[in-house]
Coordinates of C-alpha atoms (C1' of nucleotides) in Angstrom, one line a residue:
Chain A
M1 CA 42.8 -16.9 -12.9
P2 CA 43.0 -17.7 -16.6
L3 CA 46.0 -16.7 -18.6
K4 CA 44.5 -15.8 -22.0
N5 CA 41.9 -13.1 -21.8
T6 CA 39.0 -14.3 -24.0
G7 CA 36.4 -12.0 -22.3
T8 CA 34.4 -14.9 -21.0
E9 CA 35.1 -14.1 -17.4
Q10 CA 34.0 -10.5 -17.9
L11 CA 31.0 -11.7 -19.9
I12 CA 29.8 -13.8 -17.0
K13 CA 30.3 -10.9 -14.5
D14 CA 28.5 -8.5 -16.8
T15 CA 25.6 -10.9 -17.3
A16 CA 25.3 -11.5 -13.5
R17 CA 25.4 -7.8 -12.9
R18 CA 22.7 -7.3 -15.5
L19 CA 20.4 -9.9 -14.0
L20 CA 20.9 -8.8 -10.5
F21 CA 21.2 -5.1 -10.8
A22 CA 19.3 -4.2 -13.9
E23 CA 16.5 -6.8 -14.0
G24 CA 16.2 -7.2 -10.3
K25 CA 16.4 -11.0 -10.3
L26 CA 17.9 -11.0 -6.8
H27 CA 18.1 -14.7 -6.5
A28 CA 19.2 -15.7 -10.0
T29 CA 20.6 -19.2 -10.0
T30 CA 24.0 -20.2 -11.5
Q31 CA 22.1 -21.9 -14.3
E32 CA 20.1 -18.8 -15.1
I33 CA 23.3 -16.7 -15.1
A34 CA 25.1 -19.2 -17.3
D35 CA 22.2 -19.4 -19.7
A36 CA 21.8 -15.7 -20.0
A37 CA 25.5 -15.4 -20.7
G38 CA 25.4 -18.2 -23.2
V39 CA 28.1 -20.2 -21.5
N40 CA 28.1 -23.6 -19.9
R41 CA 27.5 -23.6 -16.2
T42 CA 30.8 -25.4 -15.7
G43 CA 32.5 -22.4 -17.0
L44 CA 31.1 -20.3 -14.3
H45 CA 32.8 -22.6 -11.8
Y46 CA 36.0 -22.6 -13.9
Y47 CA 36.3 -18.9 -13.4
F48 CA 34.7 -18.3 -10.0
R49 CA 34.8 -21.6 -8.2
S50 CA 31.4 -20.9 -6.6
R51 CA 28.3 -18.8 -6.9
D52 CA 29.2 -17.0 -3.7
Q53 CA 32.5 -15.9 -5.1
L54 CA 30.9 -14.7 -8.3
I55 CA 28.5 -12.7 -6.3
A56 CA 31.2 -11.4 -4.1
A57 CA 33.2 -10.4 -7.1
I58 CA 30.5 -8.3 -8.6
F59 CA 29.5 -7.0 -5.2
D60 CA 33.0 -5.8 -4.6
E61 CA 33.3 -4.2 -8.0
A62 CA 30.0 -2.5 -7.6
M63 CA 31.1 -1.0 -4.3
Q64 CA 34.4 0.0 -5.8
E65 CA 32.7 1.7 -8.7
L66 CA 30.1 3.4 -6.5
S67 CA 32.9 4.7 -4.3
Q68 CA 34.9 5.9 -7.3
R69 CA 31.9 7.6 -8.9
L70 CA 31.1 9.3 -5.6
N71 CA 34.7 10.5 -5.1
D72 CA 35.1 11.7 -8.7
C73 CA 31.9 13.7 -8.5
M74 CA 32.4 15.2 -5.1
M75 CA 36.1 16.0 -5.5
A76 CA 35.6 17.6 -8.9
D77 CA 36.9 21.2 -9.0
Q78 CA 33.6 22.9 -9.8
P79 CA 31.3 25.3 -8.1
F80 CA 28.8 23.6 -5.8
K81 CA 25.7 24.0 -8.0
A82 CA 27.4 22.7 -11.2
K83 CA 28.9 19.9 -9.2
T84 CA 25.5 18.9 -7.9
K85 CA 24.0 19.0 -11.3
H86 CA 26.8 16.7 -12.5
I87 CA 26.1 14.3 -9.6
I88 CA 22.5 14.2 -10.7
R89 CA 23.4 13.5 -14.3
V90 CA 25.9 10.8 -13.5
F91 CA 23.9 9.0 -10.9
L92 CA 20.7 9.3 -12.8
R93 CA 22.3 7.6 -15.8
H94 CA 23.5 4.8 -13.6
M95 CA 20.2 4.4 -11.9
V96 CA 18.5 4.0 -15.3
A97 CA 20.9 1.3 -16.2
F98 CA 21.1 -0.5 -12.8
P99 CA 18.1 0.5 -10.7
Y100 CA 18.4 -2.5 -8.3
Q101 CA 22.0 -2.2 -7.5
E102 CA 21.5 -0.2 -4.3
T103 CA 18.6 -2.4 -3.2
F104 CA 20.9 -5.4 -3.7
L105 CA 23.7 -3.8 -1.7
V106 CA 21.4 -3.0 1.2
T107 CA 19.6 -6.3 1.4
E108 CA 22.9 -8.3 1.1
I109 CA 24.9 -6.0 3.3
N110 CA 24.5 -8.2 6.3
T111 CA 25.9 -11.3 4.6
L112 CA 28.5 -9.7 2.3
G113 CA 29.1 -6.1 3.3
K114 CA 31.3 -6.1 6.3
K115 CA 34.2 -4.9 4.3
L116 CA 32.0 -2.2 3.0
I117 CA 33.1 0.2 5.7
A118 CA 36.7 -0.2 4.5
N119 CA 35.8 0.4 0.9
I120 CA 33.9 3.6 1.0
K121 CA 35.9 6.7 1.8
S122 CA 33.9 9.2 3.7
D123 CA 36.2 12.1 3.2
P124 CA 34.9 13.3 -0.1
V125 CA 31.3 13.1 1.2
K126 CA 32.3 15.1 4.2
A127 CA 33.9 17.7 2.0
Y128 CA 30.7 17.9 -0.1
L129 CA 28.6 18.2 3.0
H130 CA 30.8 21.1 4.1
E131 CA 30.3 22.8 0.8
A132 CA 26.6 22.4 1.1
A133 CA 26.7 24.0 4.6
A134 CA 28.6 26.9 3.1
E135 CA 25.9 27.3 0.4
M136 CA 23.2 27.4 3.1
E137 CA 25.1 30.2 4.8
K138 CA 25.1 32.1 1.5
G139 CA 21.4 31.5 1.3
H140 CA 21.5 29.5 -2.0
I141 CA 19.8 26.6 -0.5
Q142 CA 17.5 26.0 2.5
K143 CA 19.2 25.7 5.8
M144 CA 19.2 22.2 7.2
D145 CA 21.6 19.5 8.4
P146 CA 23.7 18.9 5.3
V147 CA 23.1 15.2 5.7
H148 CA 19.4 15.9 4.9
F149 CA 20.4 17.7 1.8
L150 CA 22.4 14.7 0.6
M151 CA 19.7 12.3 1.5
N152 CA 17.2 14.4 -0.3
L153 CA 19.4 14.5 -3.4
F154 CA 19.9 10.7 -3.5
S155 CA 16.2 10.1 -2.7
L156 CA 14.9 12.2 -5.5
L157 CA 17.4 10.6 -7.9
S158 CA 17.0 7.0 -7.0
Y159 CA 13.6 6.2 -5.7
P160 CA 11.5 6.8 -8.8
L161 CA 13.7 4.4 -10.8
I162 CA 13.5 1.7 -8.1
M163 CA 9.7 2.1 -8.1
A164 CA 9.4 2.2 -11.8
P165 CA 7.3 -1.0 -12.2
L166 CA 4.9 0.1 -9.5
Y167 CA 4.7 3.7 -10.7
K168 CA 3.9 2.8 -14.2
K169 CA 0.8 1.0 -12.9
L170 CA -0.1 3.5 -10.3
F171 CA 0.1 6.5 -12.6
Q172 CA -1.1 4.4 -15.6
V173 CA 1.7 5.6 -17.9
S174 CA 3.4 3.7 -20.6
A175 CA 7.1 2.8 -20.6
K176 CA 7.7 5.6 -23.1
E177 CA 5.8 8.2 -21.0
F178 CA 7.7 7.1 -17.9
N179 CA 11.0 7.6 -19.7
A180 CA 9.9 11.0 -20.6
L181 CA 9.2 11.8 -16.9
I182 CA 12.6 10.5 -15.9
A183 CA 14.2 12.7 -18.5
E184 CA 12.7 15.6 -16.7
R185 CA 14.0 14.6 -13.4
E186 CA 17.3 16.5 -13.6
G187 CA 15.6 19.8 -13.9
I188 CA 13.0 18.9 -11.3
I189 CA 15.6 17.8 -8.8
M190 CA 17.6 21.0 -9.3
G191 CA 14.5 23.0 -8.7
M192 CA 13.8 21.2 -5.5
L193 CA 17.3 21.5 -4.1
F194 CA 18.1 25.1 -5.0
K195 CA 16.3 28.3 -4.3
K196 CA 15.2 30.3 -7.2
Chain B
M1 CA -9.0 -22.7 7.0
P2 CA -9.0 -23.7 10.7
L3 CA -12.2 -23.4 12.8
K4 CA -10.9 -22.3 16.1
N5 CA -8.9 -19.1 16.0
T6 CA -5.8 -19.7 18.2
G7 CA -3.8 -16.9 16.6
T8 CA -1.2 -19.2 15.2
E9 CA -2.1 -18.5 11.6
Q10 CA -1.8 -14.8 12.2
L11 CA 1.4 -15.3 14.2
I12 CA 3.0 -17.0 11.2
K13 CA 1.9 -14.2 8.8
D14 CA 3.2 -11.5 11.2
T15 CA 6.5 -13.3 11.6
A16 CA 6.9 -13.7 7.9
R17 CA 6.0 -10.1 7.3
R18 CA 8.6 -9.1 9.9
L19 CA 11.4 -11.1 8.4
L20 CA 10.6 -10.1 4.8
F21 CA 9.5 -6.5 5.2
A22 CA 11.2 -5.3 8.4
E23 CA 14.4 -7.3 8.5
G24 CA 14.9 -7.4 4.7
K25 CA 15.5 -11.2 4.6
L26 CA 14.0 -11.4 1.2
H27 CA 14.7 -15.2 0.8
A28 CA 13.8 -16.4 4.3
T29 CA 13.1 -20.1 4.2
T30 CA 10.1 -21.9 5.7
Q31 CA 12.4 -23.2 8.4
E32 CA 13.6 -19.7 9.3
I33 CA 10.1 -18.4 9.4
A34 CA 8.8 -21.2 11.5
D35 CA 11.7 -20.9 13.9
A36 CA 11.2 -17.1 14.2
A37 CA 7.5 -17.7 14.9
G38 CA 8.3 -20.4 17.4
V39 CA 6.1 -23.0 15.7
N40 CA 6.8 -26.2 14.0
R41 CA 7.5 -26.1 10.2
T42 CA 4.7 -28.5 9.7
G43 CA 2.3 -26.0 11.1
L44 CA 3.2 -23.6 8.4
H45 CA 2.0 -26.1 5.8
Y46 CA -1.0 -26.9 7.9
Y47 CA -2.2 -23.3 7.5
F48 CA -0.8 -22.3 4.1
R49 CA -0.1 -25.6 2.3
S50 CA 3.1 -24.1 0.6
R51 CA 5.6 -21.4 1.0
D52 CA 4.3 -19.7 -2.1
Q53 CA 0.9 -19.4 -0.7
L54 CA 2.1 -18.0 2.5
I55 CA 4.1 -15.4 0.6
A56 CA 1.2 -14.7 -1.7
A57 CA -1.0 -14.2 1.4
I58 CA 1.2 -11.6 3.0
F59 CA 1.9 -10.0 -0.4
D60 CA -1.8 -9.6 -1.0
E61 CA -2.5 -8.2 2.4
A62 CA 0.4 -5.8 2.1
M63 CA -1.0 -4.5 -1.2
Q64 CA -4.4 -4.3 0.3
E65 CA -3.1 -2.3 3.2
L66 CA -1.0 0.0 1.1
S67 CA -4.0 0.7 -1.2
Q68 CA -6.2 1.3 1.9
R69 CA -3.7 3.7 3.5
L70 CA -3.2 5.5 0.2
N71 CA -7.0 5.9 -0.2
D72 CA -7.7 7.0 3.4
C73 CA -5.0 9.6 3.3
M74 CA -5.8 11.0 -0.1
M75 CA -9.5 11.0 0.2
A76 CA -9.4 12.7 3.6
D77 CA -11.4 15.9 3.9
Q78 CA -8.6 18.2 4.6
P79 CA -6.8 21.1 3.0
F80 CA -4.0 20.0 0.7
K81 CA -1.1 21.0 2.9
A82 CA -2.5 19.3 6.0
K83 CA -3.4 16.3 4.0
T84 CA 0.2 16.1 2.7
K85 CA 1.6 16.4 6.2
H86 CA -0.6 13.6 7.3
I87 CA 0.6 11.4 4.4
I88 CA 4.1 12.1 5.4
R89 CA 3.4 11.1 9.0
V90 CA 1.5 8.0 8.2
F91 CA 3.9 6.7 5.6
L92 CA 7.0 7.6 7.5
R93 CA 5.7 5.6 10.4
H94 CA 5.1 2.7 8.2
M95 CA 8.5 2.9 6.5
V96 CA 10.2 2.9 9.9
A97 CA 8.4 -0.3 10.8
F98 CA 8.6 -2.0 7.4
P99 CA 11.4 -0.4 5.3
Y100 CA 11.7 -3.3 2.8
Q101 CA 8.1 -3.8 1.9
E102 CA 8.1 -1.7 -1.2
T103 CA 11.4 -3.2 -2.3
F104 CA 9.9 -6.6 -1.9
L105 CA 6.8 -5.6 -3.8
V106 CA 8.8 -4.3 -6.7
T107 CA 11.2 -7.1 -7.0
E108 CA 8.5 -9.8 -6.7
I109 CA 6.1 -7.9 -8.9
N110 CA 6.9 -10.0 -11.9
T111 CA 6.2 -13.3 -10.3
L112 CA 3.3 -12.3 -7.9
G113 CA 2.0 -9.0 -8.9
K114 CA -0.2 -9.3 -11.9
K115 CA -3.3 -8.8 -9.9
L116 CA -1.7 -5.7 -8.5
I117 CA -3.3 -3.6 -11.2
A118 CA -6.7 -4.7 -10.0
N119 CA -6.0 -4.1 -6.4
I120 CA -4.8 -0.5 -6.5
K121 CA -7.4 2.1 -7.2
S122 CA -5.9 5.0 -9.1
D123 CA -8.8 7.4 -8.5
P124 CA -7.8 8.7 -5.2
V125 CA -4.3 9.3 -6.5
K126 CA -5.7 11.1 -9.5
A127 CA -7.8 13.3 -7.2
Y128 CA -4.7 14.1 -5.1
L129 CA -2.7 14.9 -8.2
H130 CA -5.5 17.3 -9.2
E131 CA -5.4 19.1 -5.9
A132 CA -1.6 19.4 -6.3
A133 CA -2.1 21.0 -9.7
A134 CA -4.5 23.5 -8.1
E135 CA -2.0 24.4 -5.4
M136 CA 0.6 25.0 -8.1
E137 CA -1.8 27.4 -9.8
K138 CA -2.2 29.2 -6.5
G139 CA 1.6 29.4 -6.2
H140 CA 1.8 27.4 -3.0
I141 CA 4.1 24.9 -4.6
Q142 CA 6.5 24.9 -7.5
K143 CA 4.9 24.3 -10.9
M144 CA 5.6 20.9 -12.3
D145 CA 3.8 17.8 -13.6
P146 CA 2.0 16.7 -10.4
V147 CA 3.3 13.2 -10.9
H148 CA 6.7 14.6 -10.2
F149 CA 5.4 16.2 -7.0
L150 CA 4.1 12.8 -5.9
M151 CA 7.3 11.0 -6.8
N152 CA 9.2 13.6 -4.9
L153 CA 7.0 13.1 -1.9
F154 CA 7.4 9.4 -1.8
S155 CA 11.1 9.5 -2.6
L156 CA 11.9 11.9 0.3
L157 CA 9.8 9.7 2.6
S158 CA 11.0 6.3 1.7
Y159 CA 14.5 6.2 0.4
P160 CA 16.4 7.3 3.5
L161 CA 14.8 4.4 5.4
I162 CA 15.6 1.8 2.7
M163 CA 19.2 3.0 2.6
A164 CA 19.5 3.2 6.4
P165 CA 22.2 0.5 6.8
L166 CA 24.3 2.1 4.1
Y167 CA 23.8 5.6 5.3
K168 CA 24.7 4.8 8.8
K169 CA 28.1 3.8 7.5
L170 CA 28.5 6.4 4.9
F171 CA 27.7 9.3 7.3
Q172 CA 29.2 7.5 10.2
V173 CA 26.3 8.0 12.5
S174 CA 25.0 5.7 15.2
A175 CA 21.6 4.1 15.2
K176 CA 20.5 6.7 17.7
E177 CA 21.7 9.6 15.7
F178 CA 20.1 8.2 12.6
N179 CA 16.8 7.9 14.3
A180 CA 17.1 11.5 15.3
L181 CA 17.7 12.4 11.7
I182 CA 14.6 10.5 10.6
A183 CA 12.5 12.2 13.3
E184 CA 13.4 15.5 11.6
R185 CA 12.3 14.3 8.1
E186 CA 8.7 15.4 8.4
G187 CA 9.7 19.0 8.7
I188 CA 12.4 18.7 6.1
I189 CA 10.1 17.1 3.6
M190 CA 7.4 19.8 4.1
G191 CA 10.1 22.4 3.7
M192 CA 11.1 20.8 0.4
L193 CA 7.7 20.5 -1.0
F194 CA 6.1 23.8 -0.1
K195 CA 7.2 27.3 -0.7
K196 CA 7.9 29.4 2.3
Chain C
dT1 C1' -15.4 -38.6 29.0
dT2 C1' -15.2 -38.7 24.2
dT3 C1' -14.4 -36.0 20.2
dT4 C1' -12.6 -32.7 17.6
dT5 C1' -9.1 -29.4 16.5
dG6 C1' -4.8 -27.6 16.7
dT7 C1' 0.1 -28.6 17.1
dT8 C1' 4.3 -31.1 17.3
dA9 C1' 7.8 -34.6 16.0
dG10 C1' 10.2 -37.4 13.0
dA11 C1' 10.9 -39.7 9.0
dC12 C1' 11.1 -39.4 4.3
dA13 C1' 10.3 -38.2 -0.7
dA14 C1' 11.0 -34.8 -4.2
dA15 C1' 12.8 -30.9 -6.1
dA16 C1' 16.0 -27.4 -6.8
dA17 C1' 20.5 -25.7 -6.6
dT18 C1' 25.3 -26.1 -6.0
dG19 C1' 29.6 -28.1 -6.6
dT20 C1' 32.9 -31.8 -8.5
dC21 C1' 35.0 -34.7 -11.8
dT22 C1' 36.3 -36.5 -16.2
dA23 C1' 36.6 -36.6 -21.0
dA24 C1' 36.1 -34.5 -25.2
dA25 C1' 36.1 -30.6 -28.3
dT26 C1' 37.8 -26.1 -29.7
dA27 C1' 41.0 -22.7 -30.5
dA28 C1' 44.8 -20.0 -29.9
dA29 C1' 50.0 -20.0 -28.9
dA30 C1' 54.5 -21.9 -29.2
Chain D
dT1 C1' 52.4 -29.7 -35.3
dT2 C1' 52.5 -29.9 -30.6
dT3 C1' 51.1 -27.7 -26.6
dT4 C1' 48.5 -25.3 -23.7
dA5 C1' 44.4 -22.9 -22.2
dT6 C1' 39.6 -22.4 -22.8
dT7 C1' 35.1 -24.3 -23.1
dT8 C1' 31.6 -27.7 -23.4
dA9 C1' 29.0 -31.9 -22.2
dG10 C1' 27.4 -35.2 -19.1
dA11 C1' 27.3 -37.7 -15.2
dC12 C1' 26.9 -37.6 -10.5
dA13 C1' 27.5 -36.3 -5.4
dT14 C1' 26.0 -33.0 -2.0
dT15 C1' 23.4 -29.7 0.1
dT16 C1' 19.4 -27.0 0.8
dT17 C1' 14.8 -26.4 0.7
dT18 C1' 10.3 -27.7 0.1
dG19 C1' 6.5 -30.7 0.6
dT20 C1' 4.1 -35.1 2.4
dC21 C1' 2.7 -38.5 5.5
dT22 C1' 1.8 -40.7 9.9
dA23 C1' 1.7 -41.0 14.6
dA24 C1' 1.5 -38.8 18.8
dC25 C1' 0.2 -35.2 22.0
dA26 C1' -2.3 -31.3 24.0
dA27 C1' -6.2 -28.7 24.8
dA28 C1' -10.6 -27.1 24.2
dA29 C1' -15.5 -28.4 22.9
dA30 C1' -19.3 -31.4 23.0

DNA sequence: TTTTTGTTAGACAAAAATGTCTAAATAAAA
DNA sequence: TTTTATTTAGACATTTTTGTCTAACAAAAA
């Protein structure tokens, strides 16, 4: 609600987003958020009144963004394969930056996410699913319920990044090596989804 | 530490596991756990002394189990394809029951999971990766770093179940319909991983 | 029956986290 | 310079959660 825009409000939101969505600290306290942002905890209340409202704000914006990204990608005027490649690139980049966002959304969906239904438009998704079905008819991709195709796409995109800390240990690879693996994912995923 | 085994200790652990891993209530309080188990909160301290130790106990057991399941599946004396199908079946069943377990492990890995490295044996995984590489040579599956193959497998298995609450809304399907989709996953995943 | 063990109940202390208030300091705008 | 908005500092109340202690109770074991 402040009149001047000094960037502090945004700074707090960005910091909270970073802690929650990038670092996976799902129960960061107001103190931790304020400290990480380098502001006084009082300032956090000055801008957001309560922790809940801060969380709600970034939750909403995250949903908004996600919905936007989904729409932009899926409504793009491109052939299906190029469009899919673009989805992979866009969402992979986002997952690298904020691997825990979806996890957060899902585990907090019960307490925060009732309005979620309203926010996400399902039309672009439906249109994309329709295109996928057409591609199956043409024999470019395996025949299946298009919903499976989409779940496969998002699974292959997202899960390795969510599991990164575990995988580094399980596969005994360094952070550098793991990044190299992730950089290969675009090609791998395309290879999984489309027939040669 | 109790002498008689009345099952209460196990009941508390099972309940905590259910709340955390099945229902996704990642910050369930001692009171909530006690209530859900139908025991007095004091009893929780009687058996585990502190919340942290209760969490640590189920965390450890979960890691233990996961490691065991992984080993059993991957060391099984079976041809690669059958073995993989078995992995899918076993892990899918587990994901249906406890979709948030891996999420929990990953987000708590920083605070609890140092000993994780010790617990998980990477030999069986390495052996499986080796078999996968051999299958690629034979042309049964696409050529790629076997680590990608394994990440693909687990991604396709796990992610849809983690995202279930979101997907039900995004795809506008009922719980029943979603279950039907999940029941189809085994075939879908096999189709994705192996060449026809 | 007596004893031990498990379990509950309630009161309470301690800690952690949130939220409120006031006063002062800072900095930009008028 | 005066004013206004932003930000900090500190004290403090409130709430939530955890942890401790003691007494009582129930039930199985000795």
